[in-house]
Short mmCIF file of C-alpha atoms in Angstrom, two decimals:
data_model
loop_
_atom_site.label_atom_id
_atom_site.label_comp_id
_atom_site.label_asym_id
_atom_site.label_seq_id
_atom_site.Cartn_x
_atom_site.Cartn_y
_atom_site.Cartn_z
CA UNK A 250 119.40 128.81 96.58
CA UNK A 251 117.56 128.35 93.56
CA UNK A 252 118.24 125.25 91.28
CA UNK A 253 116.69 125.08 88.01
CA UNK A 254 116.19 122.05 85.74
CA UNK A 255 117.06 122.21 81.97
CA UNK A 256 113.79 121.03 80.88
CA UNK A 257 110.20 120.60 82.28
CA UNK A 258 110.24 116.90 83.95
CA UNK A 259 106.46 116.93 83.76
CA UNK A 260 105.97 115.88 87.27
CA UNK A 261 106.74 116.62 90.76
CA UNK A 262 109.19 113.64 91.64
CA UNK A 263 112.21 114.92 89.90
CA UNK A 264 112.49 118.32 91.21
CA UNK A 265 111.83 117.11 94.79
CA UNK A 266 114.65 114.61 94.32
CA UNK A 267 116.95 117.37 93.09
CA UNK A 268 116.02 119.46 96.14
CA UNK A 269 116.79 116.55 98.58
CA UNK A 270 120.25 115.95 96.92
CA UNK A 271 121.29 119.45 97.13
CA UNK A 272 119.74 119.97 100.96
CA UNK A 273 121.74 120.14 104.08
CA UNK A 274 119.15 120.57 106.77
CA UNK A 275 118.10 118.04 109.28
CA UNK A 276 114.52 118.40 108.26
CA UNK A 277 112.84 118.60 104.87
CA UNK A 278 109.73 120.62 104.07
CA UNK A 279 107.89 120.87 100.59
CA UNK A 280 106.04 123.88 99.10
CA UNK A 281 104.29 123.21 95.82
CA UNK A 282 103.94 126.22 93.48
CA UNK A 283 100.25 126.47 93.88
CA UNK A 284 99.94 126.24 97.54
CA UNK A 285 100.94 128.72 100.40
CA UNK A 286 102.53 128.37 103.85
CA UNK A 287 100.96 130.26 106.81
CA UNK A 288 103.02 131.97 109.48
CA UNK A 289 104.68 129.91 111.93
CA UNK A 290 104.00 126.71 110.05
CA UNK A 291 107.67 125.26 110.44
CA UNK A 292 108.00 126.34 114.03
CA UNK A 293 104.74 124.66 115.00
CA UNK A 294 105.46 121.41 113.26
CA UNK A 295 109.19 121.37 114.27
CA UNK A 296 107.99 121.60 117.89
CA UNK A 297 106.22 118.37 117.28
CA UNK A 298 108.72 116.38 115.34
CA UNK A 299 111.70 117.39 117.59
CA UNK A 300 110.15 116.74 120.75
CA UNK A 301 107.79 113.88 119.94
CA UNK A 302 108.12 110.00 119.79
CA UNK A 303 111.42 108.54 118.66
CA UNK A 304 109.55 106.99 115.86
CA UNK A 305 107.97 109.95 114.53
CA UNK A 306 109.22 110.40 110.66
CA UNK A 307 106.89 113.24 109.63
CA UNK A 308 104.47 115.76 110.79
CA UNK A 309 101.53 117.17 108.78
CA UNK A 310 98.95 119.75 109.58
CA UNK A 311 95.37 120.96 108.93
CA UNK A 312 94.64 122.46 105.64
CA UNK A 313 92.38 125.37 104.19
CA UNK A 314 91.01 124.19 100.93
CA UNK A 315 90.62 127.56 99.00
CA UNK A 316 89.21 128.47 95.56
CA UNK A 317 91.94 129.63 93.12
CA UNK A 318 89.93 132.23 91.61
CA UNK A 319 87.90 133.80 94.57
CA UNK A 320 90.49 133.12 97.10
CA UNK A 321 87.78 131.94 99.57
CA UNK A 322 87.90 128.83 101.85
CA UNK A 323 85.44 126.49 100.44
CA UNK A 324 86.27 123.61 102.96
CA UNK A 325 88.90 122.36 105.36
CA UNK A 326 90.76 119.23 105.84
CA UNK A 327 91.34 118.12 109.48
CA UNK A 328 90.44 114.34 109.48
CA UNK A 329 93.28 112.00 109.91
CA UNK A 330 93.16 108.42 111.22
CA UNK A 331 94.18 107.61 114.80
CA UNK A 332 94.26 103.84 114.34
CA UNK A 333 94.96 101.50 111.55
CA UNK A 334 96.97 104.44 110.06
CA UNK A 335 98.71 102.32 107.23
CA UNK A 336 95.40 100.61 106.42
CA UNK A 337 94.08 103.78 105.88
CA UNK A 338 96.92 105.07 103.86
CA UNK A 339 96.83 102.19 101.57
CA UNK A 340 93.10 103.18 100.64
CA UNK A 341 93.64 107.04 100.17
CA UNK A 342 96.22 109.79 100.51
CA UNK A 343 94.79 111.46 103.52
CA UNK A 344 97.71 113.97 103.67
CA UNK A 345 96.36 115.66 100.52
CA UNK A 346 99.44 117.65 99.70
CA UNK A 347 103.13 117.49 100.44
CA UNK A 348 103.01 121.13 101.23
CA UNK A 349 101.76 120.17 104.48
CA UNK A 350 104.55 117.86 105.51
CA UNK A 351 107.87 118.17 107.56
CA UNK A 352 110.00 115.00 107.22
CA UNK A 353 113.19 113.92 108.96
CA UNK A 354 116.16 113.87 106.68
CA UNK A 355 117.18 110.65 108.10
CA UNK A 356 114.02 109.18 106.96
CA UNK A 357 114.79 109.83 103.30
CA UNK A 358 118.17 108.52 103.84
CA UNK A 359 116.44 105.42 105.06
CA UNK A 360 113.79 104.77 102.33
CA UNK A 361 115.39 106.54 99.45
CA UNK A 362 114.09 109.18 97.00
CA UNK A 363 110.79 109.61 95.30
CA UNK A 364 109.78 107.17 92.69
CA UNK A 365 109.80 108.98 89.27
CA UNK A 366 107.43 106.44 87.69
CA UNK A 367 104.80 108.22 89.43
CA UNK A 368 103.40 111.34 87.63
CA UNK A 369 100.52 112.02 90.08
CA UNK A 370 101.03 109.98 93.20
CA UNK A 371 104.73 110.28 94.01
CA UNK A 372 103.94 111.80 97.36
CA UNK A 373 101.36 108.97 98.25
CA UNK A 374 103.92 106.40 97.30
CA UNK A 375 106.75 108.14 99.64
CA UNK A 376 104.34 108.26 102.62
CA UNK A 377 103.53 104.40 102.07
CA UNK A 378 107.03 103.84 102.03
CA UNK A 379 107.93 105.75 104.99
CA UNK A 380 105.24 104.25 107.38
CA UNK A 381 105.97 100.62 105.80
CA UNK A 382 109.42 101.25 107.00
CA UNK A 383 108.13 101.56 110.66
CA UNK A 384 107.75 105.13 111.16
CA UNK A 385 104.99 107.06 112.36
CA UNK A 386 103.43 110.39 111.78
CA UNK A 387 101.88 113.25 113.83
CA UNK A 388 99.45 116.05 113.22
CA UNK A 389 99.76 119.77 114.26
CA UNK A 390 96.22 120.47 114.83
CA UNK A 391 96.59 124.17 113.32
CA UNK A 392 95.65 125.53 109.73
CA UNK A 393 99.09 126.04 108.33
CA UNK A 394 98.62 125.68 104.61
CA UNK A 395 96.19 126.97 102.08
CA UNK A 396 95.79 124.67 99.48
CA UNK A 397 94.08 126.11 96.30
CA UNK A 398 91.81 124.20 94.27
CA UNK A 399 91.72 124.55 90.63
CA UNK A 400 91.35 122.36 87.41
CA UNK A 401 95.06 122.17 86.80
CA UNK A 402 95.60 120.17 90.20
CA UNK A 403 97.34 116.85 89.68
CA UNK A 404 94.50 115.45 91.99
CA UNK A 405 91.65 117.10 89.93
CA UNK A 406 88.84 115.25 88.14
CA UNK A 407 90.82 116.14 84.71
CA UNK A 408 93.64 113.82 86.15
CA UNK A 409 91.53 110.94 87.26
CA UNK A 410 92.51 108.62 84.71
CA UNK A 411 96.09 109.22 85.65
CA UNK A 412 95.27 108.79 89.42
CA UNK A 413 93.42 105.51 88.50
CA UNK A 414 96.36 104.04 86.59
CA UNK A 415 98.71 105.03 89.41
CA UNK A 416 96.42 103.56 91.92
CA UNK A 417 96.86 100.12 90.11
CA UNK A 418 100.85 100.79 90.05
CA UNK A 419 100.68 101.13 93.79
CA UNK A 420 98.60 97.81 94.10
CA UNK A 421 101.32 96.16 92.02
CA UNK A 422 104.30 97.76 93.74
CA UNK A 423 103.22 96.82 97.22
CA UNK A 424 101.46 93.61 96.17
CA UNK A 425 98.22 95.05 97.85
CA UNK A 426 95.38 92.55 97.94
CA UNK A 427 92.02 92.50 99.45
CA UNK A 428 93.48 92.36 103.07
CA UNK A 429 95.35 95.57 102.72
CA UNK A 430 93.16 97.84 100.48
CA UNK A 431 89.36 97.88 99.69
CA UNK A 432 89.24 98.20 95.78
CA UNK A 433 85.69 99.21 96.06
CA UNK A 434 86.52 102.36 97.62
CA UNK A 435 88.85 103.77 94.85
CA UNK A 436 86.71 102.22 92.20
CA UNK A 437 83.42 103.97 93.56
CA UNK A 438 85.65 107.32 93.88
CA UNK A 439 86.77 106.90 90.24
CA UNK A 440 83.56 106.32 88.60
CA UNK A 441 81.90 109.18 90.60
CA UNK A 442 84.40 111.40 89.25
CA UNK A 443 83.86 110.04 85.80
CA UNK A 444 80.03 110.86 86.10
CA UNK A 445 79.19 107.10 86.02
CA UNK A 446 77.02 107.18 89.14
CA UNK A 447 75.57 103.60 88.76
CA UNK A 448 78.96 102.07 88.73
CA UNK A 449 80.05 104.47 91.62
CA UNK A 450 76.99 103.48 93.55
CA UNK A 451 77.79 99.67 93.02
CA UNK A 452 81.48 99.82 94.23
CA UNK A 453 80.70 101.96 97.12
CA UNK A 454 77.89 99.62 98.38
CA UNK A 455 80.45 96.75 98.14
CA UNK A 456 83.08 98.86 100.12
CA UNK A 457 80.26 99.49 103.05
#
């Protein structure tokens, strides 16, 4: 079924929430308009989430990072923390895209819908809420999603200021302090994307 909003919300949170509202399945999967699922994605992930540990709330997978214009794989994403998972998630959204996720419907019933205050980081905020609620995640070690890289990506360099503002909103929302998150990492990333390499070096050194 297709549901259409009357106007463009300007961000992914509202459409996701509408989809969640009308959904009826036991599991929820997302596909952003500029990403691509590969064959057997859902089957492979459902095998893990259905038969894994009881506290598994979501399953991700490996990603191909493809150039939108050339359709060539530029790199891959297959690195996920095995320890200190929540600590690492405070520092960065290592899941990259919600298109790689399958989540139990009961998890959303527990933690609520996506926070529409976030225009770029609604998924990062959601994964934090899920893990803070005590759920764990698993990774399907297969390349099941093509994530296309282009300048219109919400996570692209052109949106770095919005990303930084929402990073600060995450800090405020969860009362994050130096024990939970290393400000130096994101500040170093921010200034590197802005081309201010001296400041980037300064904060990355602090982080190390």
